[in-house]
mmCIF file of C-alpha atoms in Angstrom:
data_model
loop_
_atom_site.group_PDB
_atom_site.id
_atom_site.type_symbol
_atom_site.label_atom_id
_atom_site.label_comp_id
_atom_site.label_asym_id
_atom_site.label_seq_id
_atom_site.Cartn_x
_atom_site.Cartn_y
_atom_site.Cartn_z
ATOM 1 C CA UNK A 809 -6.880 -6.621 27.420
ATOM 2 C CA UNK A 810 -6.514 -5.040 23.974
ATOM 3 C CA UNK A 811 -4.007 -2.184 23.782
ATOM 4 C CA UNK A 812 -5.229 1.261 22.718
ATOM 5 C CA UNK A 813 -3.527 2.864 19.701
ATOM 6 C CA UNK A 814 -3.842 6.234 18.015
ATOM 7 C CA UNK A 815 -3.130 4.739 14.608
ATOM 8 C CA UNK A 816 -2.834 1.314 12.968
ATOM 9 C CA UNK A 817 -0.900 1.004 9.698
ATOM 10 C CA UNK A 818 -0.920 -1.989 7.325
ATOM 11 C CA UNK A 819 2.488 -2.747 5.802
ATOM 12 C CA UNK A 820 1.734 -5.647 3.463
ATOM 13 C CA UNK A 821 2.590 -8.193 2.279
ATOM 14 C CA UNK A 822 -0.487 -7.542 0.145
ATOM 15 C CA UNK A 823 -4.061 -6.347 0.684
ATOM 16 C CA UNK A 824 -4.812 -8.884 3.440
ATOM 17 C CA UNK A 825 -3.193 -6.582 6.028
ATOM 18 C CA UNK A 826 -5.557 -3.674 5.391
ATOM 19 C CA UNK A 827 -8.492 -6.085 5.028
ATOM 20 C CA UNK A 828 -7.641 -7.528 8.450
ATOM 21 C CA UNK A 829 -7.436 -4.063 10.013
ATOM 22 C CA UNK A 830 -10.689 -2.930 8.426
ATOM 23 C CA UNK A 831 -12.535 -6.077 9.478
ATOM 24 C CA UNK A 832 -11.205 -5.582 13.013
ATOM 25 C CA UNK A 833 -12.448 -1.985 13.051
ATOM 26 C CA UNK A 834 -8.937 -0.571 13.382
ATOM 27 C CA UNK A 835 -8.657 1.222 10.026
ATOM 28 C CA UNK A 836 -11.215 3.587 8.511
ATOM 29 C CA UNK A 837 -9.062 5.611 6.081
ATOM 30 C CA UNK A 838 -6.959 4.550 3.095
ATOM 31 C CA UNK A 839 -3.154 4.539 3.284
ATOM 32 C CA UNK A 840 -0.456 4.064 0.599
ATOM 33 C CA UNK A 841 0.305 0.379 1.142
ATOM 34 C CA UNK A 842 -3.273 -0.857 1.455
ATOM 35 C CA UNK A 843 -3.659 -2.516 -1.949
ATOM 36 C CA UNK A 844 -0.079 -2.996 -3.138
ATOM 37 C CA UNK A 845 1.641 -6.352 -3.509
ATOM 38 C CA UNK A 846 5.348 -7.080 -3.254
ATOM 39 C CA UNK A 847 7.286 -8.212 -6.324
ATOM 40 C CA UNK A 848 9.706 -11.106 -5.952
ATOM 41 C CA UNK A 849 13.243 -10.754 -7.275
ATOM 42 C CA UNK A 850 14.452 -14.249 -6.440
ATOM 43 C CA UNK A 851 13.452 -17.226 -4.316
ATOM 44 C CA UNK A 852 14.947 -15.734 -1.158
ATOM 45 C CA UNK A 853 13.698 -12.178 -0.909
ATOM 46 C CA UNK A 854 11.365 -9.534 -2.237
ATOM 47 C CA UNK A 855 12.144 -6.023 -3.430
ATOM 48 C CA UNK A 856 9.759 -3.854 -1.430
ATOM 49 C CA UNK A 857 9.798 -5.907 1.735
ATOM 50 C CA UNK A 858 8.658 -5.097 5.276
ATOM 51 C CA UNK A 859 11.769 -3.119 6.204
ATOM 52 C CA UNK A 860 11.710 -1.187 2.924
ATOM 53 C CA UNK A 861 8.089 -0.224 3.494
ATOM 54 C CA UNK A 862 8.831 0.994 7.003
ATOM 55 C CA UNK A 863 11.868 2.942 5.765
ATOM 56 C CA UNK A 864 9.814 4.491 2.961
ATOM 57 C CA UNK A 865 7.267 5.729 5.508
ATOM 58 C CA UNK A 866 10.081 7.015 7.742
ATOM 59 C CA UNK A 867 11.615 8.905 4.799
ATOM 60 C CA UNK A 868 8.250 10.422 3.780
ATOM 61 C CA UNK A 869 7.871 8.438 0.525
ATOM 62 C CA UNK A 870 10.698 9.885 -1.581
ATOM 63 C CA UNK A 871 10.349 9.599 -5.398
ATOM 64 C CA UNK A 872 7.057 7.730 -5.136
ATOM 65 C CA UNK A 873 5.683 6.150 -8.318
ATOM 66 C CA UNK A 874 7.401 7.225 -11.546
ATOM 67 C CA UNK A 875 5.467 6.857 -14.767
ATOM 68 C CA UNK A 876 8.607 5.719 -16.558
ATOM 69 C CA UNK A 877 9.042 2.853 -14.071
ATOM 70 C CA UNK A 878 5.611 1.292 -14.615
ATOM 71 C CA UNK A 879 5.242 -1.685 -16.924
ATOM 72 C CA UNK A 880 2.069 -3.518 -17.900
ATOM 73 C CA UNK A 881 1.785 -7.065 -16.515
ATOM 74 C CA UNK A 882 -1.709 -8.349 -17.275
ATOM 75 C CA UNK A 883 -5.412 -7.582 -17.248
ATOM 76 C CA UNK A 884 -7.681 -9.063 -14.598
ATOM 77 C CA UNK A 885 -11.235 -9.503 -15.913
ATOM 78 C CA UNK A 886 -12.438 -10.350 -12.396
ATOM 79 C CA UNK A 887 -12.099 -6.746 -11.250
ATOM 80 C CA UNK A 888 -11.757 -4.893 -14.558
ATOM 81 C CA UNK A 889 -8.258 -3.639 -13.748
ATOM 82 C CA UNK A 890 -4.875 -3.735 -15.431
ATOM 83 C CA UNK A 891 -1.930 -4.870 -13.340
ATOM 84 C CA UNK A 892 1.209 -2.736 -13.411
ATOM 85 C CA UNK A 893 4.641 -3.320 -11.904
ATOM 86 C CA UNK A 894 6.748 -0.432 -10.649
ATOM 87 C CA UNK A 895 10.157 -1.855 -11.544
ATOM 88 C CA UNK A 896 12.100 0.589 -9.366
ATOM 89 C CA UNK A 897 9.997 0.215 -6.225
ATOM 90 C CA UNK A 898 9.255 -3.474 -6.697
ATOM 91 C CA UNK A 899 5.538 -2.960 -6.123
ATOM 92 C CA UNK A 900 2.589 -4.414 -7.998
ATOM 93 C CA UNK A 901 -0.527 -2.285 -8.576
ATOM 94 C CA UNK A 902 -3.434 -4.708 -8.848
ATOM 95 C CA UNK A 903 -6.386 -2.468 -8.047
ATOM 96 C CA UNK A 904 -5.773 0.994 -9.530
ATOM 97 C CA UNK A 905 -5.616 1.081 -13.328
ATOM 98 C CA UNK A 906 -8.918 0.581 -15.158
ATOM 99 C CA UNK A 907 -8.658 -1.840 -18.058
ATOM 100 C CA UNK A 908 -8.924 -0.128 -21.445
ATOM 101 C CA UNK A 909 -8.481 3.408 -20.059
ATOM 102 C CA UNK A 910 -5.656 5.576 -21.496
ATOM 103 C CA UNK A 911 -2.522 4.996 -19.429
ATOM 104 C CA UNK A 912 -1.527 8.654 -19.121
ATOM 105 C CA UNK A 913 -4.985 9.602 -17.913
ATOM 106 C CA UNK A 914 -5.077 6.760 -15.412
ATOM 107 C CA UNK A 915 -1.585 7.502 -14.146
ATOM 108 C CA UNK A 916 -2.538 11.061 -13.217
ATOM 109 C CA UNK A 917 -5.573 9.818 -11.295
ATOM 110 C CA UNK A 918 -3.664 7.023 -9.583
ATOM 111 C CA UNK A 919 -0.738 9.258 -8.668
ATOM 112 C CA UNK A 920 -3.078 11.915 -7.264
ATOM 113 C CA UNK A 921 -4.880 9.273 -5.192
ATOM 114 C CA UNK A 922 -1.633 7.995 -3.711
ATOM 115 C CA UNK A 923 -0.304 11.465 -2.960
ATOM 116 C CA UNK A 924 -3.466 12.119 -0.926
ATOM 117 C CA UNK A 925 -3.017 8.840 0.942
ATOM 118 C CA UNK A 926 0.618 9.671 1.651
ATOM 119 C CA UNK A 927 -0.234 13.151 2.947
ATOM 120 C CA UNK A 928 -2.992 11.702 5.144
ATOM 121 C CA UNK A 929 -0.712 9.081 6.678
ATOM 122 C CA UNK A 930 2.124 11.521 7.354
ATOM 123 C CA UNK A 931 -0.273 14.003 8.945
ATOM 124 C CA UNK A 932 -1.659 11.329 11.267
ATOM 125 C CA UNK A 933 1.824 10.082 12.137
ATOM 126 C CA UNK A 934 2.932 13.586 13.110
ATOM 127 C CA UNK A 935 0.392 13.618 15.960
ATOM 128 C CA UNK A 936 0.281 9.928 16.925
ATOM 129 C CA UNK A 937 1.742 8.731 20.215
ATOM 130 C CA UNK A 938 1.063 4.992 19.915
ATOM 131 C CA UNK A 939 1.201 3.334 16.501
ATOM 132 C CA UNK A 940 0.589 -0.273 15.524
ATOM 133 C CA UNK A 941 2.260 -1.777 12.452
ATOM 134 C CA UNK A 942 0.511 -4.852 11.052
ATOM 135 C CA UNK A 943 2.050 -7.318 8.624
ATOM 136 C CA UNK A 944 0.243 -10.388 7.260
ATOM 137 C CA UNK A 945 2.512 -12.827 5.484
ATOM 138 C CA UNK A 946 1.161 -14.145 2.228
ATOM 139 C CA UNK A 947 0.055 -17.785 2.409
ATOM 140 C CA UNK A 948 2.494 -19.733 0.265
ATOM 141 C CA UNK A 949 1.072 -22.332 -2.105
ATOM 142 C CA UNK A 950 2.283 -24.259 -5.144
ATOM 143 C CA UNK A 951 2.502 -21.106 -7.266
ATOM 144 C CA UNK A 952 3.959 -18.821 -4.608
ATOM 145 C CA UNK A 953 7.349 -18.637 -2.947
ATOM 146 C CA UNK A 954 7.321 -18.224 0.844
ATOM 147 C CA UNK A 955 8.622 -14.790 1.867
ATOM 148 C CA UNK A 956 8.726 -14.987 5.671
ATOM 149 C CA UNK A 957 9.479 -11.935 7.780
ATOM 150 C CA UNK A 958 12.265 -12.441 10.304
ATOM 151 C CA UNK A 959 12.356 -11.113 13.828
ATOM 152 C CA UNK A 960 15.320 -9.013 12.737
ATOM 153 C CA UNK A 961 13.087 -7.486 10.047
ATOM 154 C CA UNK A 962 10.496 -6.577 12.674
ATOM 155 C CA UNK A 963 13.118 -4.982 14.900
ATOM 156 C CA UNK A 964 14.631 -3.013 12.022
ATOM 157 C CA UNK A 965 11.251 -1.808 10.731
ATOM 158 C CA UNK A 966 10.369 -0.602 14.192
ATOM 159 C CA UNK A 967 13.792 1.023 14.685
ATOM 160 C CA UNK A 968 13.683 3.175 11.549
ATOM 161 C CA UNK A 969 10.219 4.468 12.405
ATOM 162 C CA UNK A 970 11.125 5.167 16.033
ATOM 163 C CA UNK A 971 14.066 7.240 14.800
ATOM 164 C CA UNK A 972 11.897 9.151 12.339
ATOM 165 C CA UNK A 973 9.123 9.768 14.889
ATOM 166 C CA UNK A 974 10.810 9.915 18.308
ATOM 167 C CA UNK A 975 7.655 11.125 20.040
ATOM 168 C CA UNK A 976 5.745 7.977 19.113
ATOM 169 C CA UNK A 977 5.889 4.370 20.292
ATOM 170 C CA UNK A 978 5.668 1.733 17.555
ATOM 171 C CA UNK A 979 4.433 -1.817 18.101
ATOM 172 C CA UNK A 980 4.496 -4.634 15.541
ATOM 173 C CA UNK A 981 2.031 -7.493 15.100
ATOM 174 C CA UNK A 982 3.210 -10.021 12.539
ATOM 175 C CA UNK A 983 0.871 -12.736 11.274
ATOM 176 C CA UNK A 984 3.184 -15.543 10.164
ATOM 177 C CA UNK A 985 1.771 -18.267 7.935
ATOM 178 C CA UNK A 986 2.273 -21.757 9.389
ATOM 179 C CA UNK A 987 0.689 -24.326 7.086
ATOM 180 C CA UNK A 988 -1.393 -26.965 8.831
ATOM 181 C CA UNK A 989 -1.302 -25.341 12.271
ATOM 182 C CA UNK A 990 -4.815 -24.980 13.623
ATOM 183 C CA UNK A 991 -5.938 -21.701 15.132
ATOM 184 C CA UNK A 992 -6.462 -23.278 18.557
ATOM 185 C CA UNK A 993 -2.786 -24.339 18.495
ATOM 186 C CA UNK A 994 -1.435 -21.072 17.121
ATOM 187 C CA UNK A 995 1.928 -19.843 18.357
ATOM 188 C CA UNK A 996 2.028 -16.391 19.943
ATOM 189 C CA UNK A 997 5.539 -15.099 20.598
ATOM 190 C CA UNK A 998 6.320 -11.939 22.538
ATOM 191 C CA UNK A 999 9.608 -11.189 20.844
ATOM 192 C CA UNK A 1000 10.103 -8.119 22.959
ATOM 193 C CA UNK A 1001 7.590 -5.776 24.617
ATOM 194 C CA UNK A 1002 6.765 -4.089 21.296
ATOM 195 C CA UNK A 1003 6.795 -7.019 18.865
ATOM 196 C CA UNK A 1004 4.348 -9.924 18.709
ATOM 197 C CA UNK A 1005 4.454 -12.807 16.214
ATOM 198 C CA UNK A 1006 1.271 -14.867 15.696
ATOM 199 C CA UNK A 1007 1.690 -18.047 13.659
ATOM 200 C CA UNK A 1008 -1.025 -20.386 12.353
ATOM 201 C CA UNK A 1009 -2.663 -21.492 9.077
ATOM 202 C CA UNK A 1010 -4.987 -18.680 7.983
ATOM 203 C CA UNK A 1011 -5.192 -19.657 4.312
ATOM 204 C CA UNK A 1012 -8.658 -19.416 2.783
ATOM 205 C CA UNK A 1013 -9.014 -22.851 1.214
ATOM 206 C CA UNK A 1014 -12.605 -22.275 0.042
ATOM 207 C CA UNK A 1015 -13.233 -22.918 -3.676
ATOM 208 C CA UNK A 1016 -12.932 -19.861 -5.902
ATOM 209 C CA UNK A 1017 -10.353 -18.013 -3.807
ATOM 210 C CA UNK A 1018 -6.863 -17.250 -5.053
ATOM 211 C CA UNK A 1019 -3.908 -19.280 -3.801
ATOM 212 C CA UNK A 1020 -2.789 -16.382 -1.591
ATOM 213 C CA UNK A 1021 -6.230 -15.691 -0.059
ATOM 214 C CA UNK A 1022 -6.459 -15.136 3.701
ATOM 215 C CA UNK A 1023 -9.314 -15.987 6.083
ATOM 216 C CA UNK A 1024 -9.775 -12.348 7.071
ATOM 217 C CA UNK A 1025 -12.403 -13.166 9.694
ATOM 218 C CA UNK A 1026 -9.811 -15.240 11.574
ATOM 219 C CA UNK A 1027 -6.934 -12.782 11.442
ATOM 220 C CA UNK A 1028 -9.269 -9.900 12.333
ATOM 221 C CA UNK A 1029 -10.756 -11.732 15.318
ATOM 222 C CA UNK A 1030 -7.300 -12.355 16.728
ATOM 223 C CA UNK A 1031 -6.147 -8.812 16.046
ATOM 224 C CA UNK A 1032 -9.173 -7.395 17.893
ATOM 225 C CA UNK A 1033 -8.065 -9.249 21.018
ATOM 226 C CA UNK A 1034 -4.744 -7.378 20.992
ATOM 227 C CA UNK A 1035 -5.519 -3.919 19.624
ATOM 228 C CA UNK A 1036 -8.135 -1.165 19.536
ATOM 229 C CA UNK A 1037 -8.147 2.442 18.315
#
């Protein structure tokens, strides 16, 4: 039977986590990490990884988004947005800055939007008793380096949030990408009572999708069997 939660929070690796939660009916409001991607710093790790995201939430988002730290990466005609990298945080903003709009004007709007999302999340966390953290690993393809989340990462992410919010219980569901493993043969590991790892191939191989695209209908269906709000 699906567990009942007061709050479900997506913590990356990119937008597929929030898309999974929304499709599963577990998220109806926007939170800070919904549409942010993680920047790689080498072939072994990422800057703003799962543990860093959890610690940032636990510490109430200190020094969030500095204008001086943002650098232009590229324009994406598909969605009419400019991509920016926050070099200090190691986060990529793919969905926020309108192409061709003055940067200073857009920064004020984007920063205001994120401050509202931060305040909303912290307010909900203050009252929550059972919280679910959801992480969806990015499918790795020819152009992408695998950035798997370890069980130690899950334990540490949960620990820092339990310390910050001692009146709440935090569970973790990690979708781990396992290329070639069919959904009917997926691996479900109960790492400990509060951490579950679900591994299978959820890449969206349909033509026209990006190399990191996720079959959201599949991840959401599985998530619904474990969680409800």
